[in-house]
CSV table of C-alpha atoms in Angstrom, one decimal:
chain,number,residue,atom,x,y,z
A,1,MET,CA,0.0,0.0,0.0
A,2,GLN,CA,1.2,3.5,-0.7
A,3,LYS,CA,2.7,5.6,2.1
A,4,THR,CA,0.7,8.3,3.7
A,5,ILE,CA,0.9,11.9,2.5
A,6,LEU,CA,-1.5,13.5,5.0
A,7,ASP,CA,-1.4,12.6,8.7
A,8,GLU,CA,-4.3,12.4,11.2
A,9,ARG,CA,-4.2,16.1,12.2
A,10,GLN,CA,-4.1,17.2,8.5
A,11,LEU,CA,-7.1,14.9,7.7
A,12,ASP,CA,-9.2,16.4,10.5
A,13,ALA,CA,-8.3,19.9,9.2
A,14,LEU,CA,-9.1,18.9,5.7
A,15,LEU,CA,-12.5,17.5,6.7
A,16,ALA,CA,-13.2,20.8,8.6
A,17,GLU,CA,-12.3,22.8,5.5
A,18,ILE,CA,-14.2,20.7,2.8
A,19,PHE,CA,-17.2,19.5,4.8
A,20,PRO,CA,-17.6,21.9,7.8
A,21,GLN,CA,-21.2,20.8,8.2
A,22,VAL,CA,-20.2,17.4,9.4
A,23,ALA,CA,-16.6,17.7,10.5
A,24,THR,CA,-17.4,17.7,14.2
A,25,ASP,CA,-19.2,14.4,13.8
A,26,PHE,CA,-16.0,12.5,12.9
A,27,ARG,CA,-12.5,12.1,14.3
A,28,VAL,CA,-9.6,10.3,12.8
A,29,GLU,CA,-8.4,7.8,15.4
A,30,ARG,CA,-5.4,6.6,13.5
A,31,LEU,CA,-4.0,5.7,10.1
A,32,THR,CA,-3.1,2.1,9.5
A,33,LYS,CA,-0.7,0.5,7.1
A,34,ASP,CA,-3.6,-0.1,4.7
A,35,GLY,CA,-6.3,2.4,5.7
A,36,ILE,CA,-7.8,4.3,8.5
A,37,VAL,CA,-9.8,4.1,11.7
A,38,LEU,CA,-12.5,6.8,11.9
A,39,ARG,CA,-14.8,7.6,14.8
A,40,LEU,CA,-18.4,8.7,14.5
A,41,CYS,CA,-19.1,10.8,17.7
A,42,VAL,CA,-22.7,9.6,18.1
A,43,GLY,CA,-25.1,12.2,19.3
A,44,GLU,CA,-28.9,12.6,19.3
A,45,LYS,CA,-29.0,13.6,15.6
A,46,HIS,CA,-27.6,10.2,14.7
A,47,LEU,CA,-30.3,8.1,16.4
A,48,ARG,CA,-33.5,6.6,15.0
A,49,PRO,CA,-36.6,5.3,16.7
A,50,GLY,CA,-35.8,2.2,18.6
A,51,GLY,CA,-32.7,3.6,20.3
A,52,THR,CA,-30.1,2.8,17.7
A,53,VAL,CA,-27.8,4.6,15.3
A,54,SER,CA,-29.5,5.3,12.0
A,55,GLY,CA,-28.5,3.6,8.7
A,56,PRO,CA,-27.6,7.0,7.0
A,57,SER,CA,-25.2,7.8,9.9
A,58,ILE,CA,-23.5,4.4,9.5
A,59,PHE,CA,-23.3,5.0,5.7
A,60,ALA,CA,-21.8,8.5,6.4
A,61,LEU,CA,-19.1,6.9,8.7
A,62,ALA,CA,-18.1,4.3,6.1
A,63,ASP,CA,-18.1,6.9,3.2
A,64,CYS,CA,-16.1,9.4,5.2
A,65,ALA,CA,-13.6,6.8,6.2
A,66,MET,CA,-13.0,5.8,2.6
A,67,TYR,CA,-12.7,9.4,1.5
A,68,LEU,CA,-10.2,10.2,4.3
A,69,ALA,CA,-8.2,7.0,3.7
A,70,LEU,CA,-7.8,8.1,0.1
A,71,MET,CA,-6.9,11.7,1.0
A,72,SER,CA,-4.2,10.3,3.3
A,73,ARG,CA,-2.6,8.5,0.3
A,74,ILE,CA,-3.2,10.8,-2.7
A,75,GLY,CA,-3.4,14.2,-1.0
A,76,ALA,CA,-6.2,16.7,-0.9
A,77,GLU,CA,-8.2,15.8,-4.1
A,78,ALA,CA,-11.5,17.2,-3.0
A,79,LEU,CA,-13.3,16.0,-6.2
A,80,THR,CA,-12.7,12.3,-5.4
A,81,VAL,CA,-16.2,10.8,-5.3
A,82,THR,CA,-18.1,7.7,-4.3
A,83,THR,CA,-19.2,5.6,-7.3
A,84,ASN,CA,-20.5,2.6,-5.4
A,85,CYS,CA,-21.3,1.6,-1.9
A,86,SER,CA,-22.9,-1.5,-0.5
A,87,ILE,CA,-23.6,-2.0,3.2
A,88,ASP,CA,-24.6,-5.0,5.2
A,89,PHE,CA,-26.2,-4.1,8.5
A,90,MET,CA,-25.5,-7.0,10.8
A,91,ARG,CA,-26.3,-6.0,14.4
A,92,LYS,CA,-28.1,-3.1,16.2
A,93,PRO,CA,-25.6,-0.6,17.5
A,94,GLU,CA,-26.3,0.5,21.0
A,95,ALA,CA,-27.3,4.1,21.4
A,96,GLY,CA,-25.0,6.2,23.4
A,97,ARG,CA,-21.8,4.6,22.1
A,98,ASP,CA,-19.6,5.9,19.4
A,99,LEU,CA,-19.0,3.9,16.2
A,100,LEU,CA,-15.6,3.1,14.7
A,101,CYS,CA,-15.0,2.2,11.1
A,102,GLU,CA,-11.9,0.2,10.3
A,103,LEU,CA,-11.4,0.9,6.6
A,104,ARG,CA,-8.9,-1.0,4.4
A,105,LEU,CA,-7.9,0.2,1.0
A,106,LEU,CA,-8.0,-3.0,-1.1
A,107,LYS,CA,-7.0,-1.3,-4.4
A,108,LEU,CA,-5.6,2.1,-5.1
A,109,GLY,CA,-5.3,2.7,-8.8
A,110,ARG,CA,-4.9,5.7,-10.9
A,111,VAL,CA,-8.6,6.4,-11.4
A,112,LEU,CA,-10.4,3.9,-9.1
A,113,ALA,CA,-10.0,2.9,-5.5
A,114,VAL,CA,-11.8,0.0,-3.7
A,115,GLY,CA,-12.1,-0.3,0.1
A,116,ASP,CA,-13.7,-2.5,2.7
A,117,GLY,CA,-14.9,-1.2,6.1
A,118,LEU,CA,-16.0,-2.9,9.2
A,119,VAL,CA,-18.1,-0.7,11.6
A,120,PHE,CA,-18.0,-1.5,15.3
A,121,SER,CA,-19.9,-0.1,18.2
A,122,GLU,CA,-17.4,1.2,20.8
A,123,ALA,CA,-16.3,-1.6,23.2
A,124,GLU,CA,-18.0,-4.4,21.3
A,125,ALA,CA,-16.1,-7.1,19.5
A,126,ALA,CA,-18.6,-8.0,16.8
A,127,PRO,CA,-19.1,-5.7,13.8
A,128,VAL,CA,-22.4,-3.9,13.4
A,129,ALA,CA,-22.0,-3.3,9.7
A,130,ARG,CA,-19.7,-4.0,6.7
A,131,ALA,CA,-19.3,-1.7,3.8
A,132,SER,CA,-17.8,-2.1,0.4
A,133,LEU,CA,-16.9,1.1,-1.4
A,134,THR,CA,-15.6,2.2,-4.8
A,135,TYR,CA,-14.3,5.7,-5.5
A,136,SER,CA,-13.4,7.6,-8.6
A,137,ILE,CA,-10.2,9.6,-8.5
A,138,PRO,CA,-10.1,12.7,-10.7
A,139,PRO,CA,-7.3,12.9,-13.3
A,140,LYS,CA,-4.4,15.1,-12.5
A,141,ARG,CA,-4.5,18.4,-14.2
A,142,SER,CA,-1.5,19.5,-16.1
A,143,ALA,CA,-0.2,23.0,-15.3
């Protein structure tokens, strides 16, 4: 896997710059040799009836983890976009606990990247969801 270009602090700053509307929801926990661990700081706005974290919030966590994992490897390419995402919801995450997405970049090509994320409820061993994501990377512009 490619070495990192942006570190955890730089990724948090990039998220605040590009997506200020959701930046406080997420925190980069750590970069790994093949990806990232991203935290969703679960609050009232992330909950759905039944006392669990909503599906859209879990999607946002996986999608943001993939985006930031890519930015850590290719630099600040803001126009990198999701082209596909599939999520399996496996267990009900407990309300009041943050969620963590452990995202692995499986392929980082010139124009496409593929990643796999496992989402865990804080302090629980079994994953609550699994996401498979594909991203399109914009071509480099010549000066």
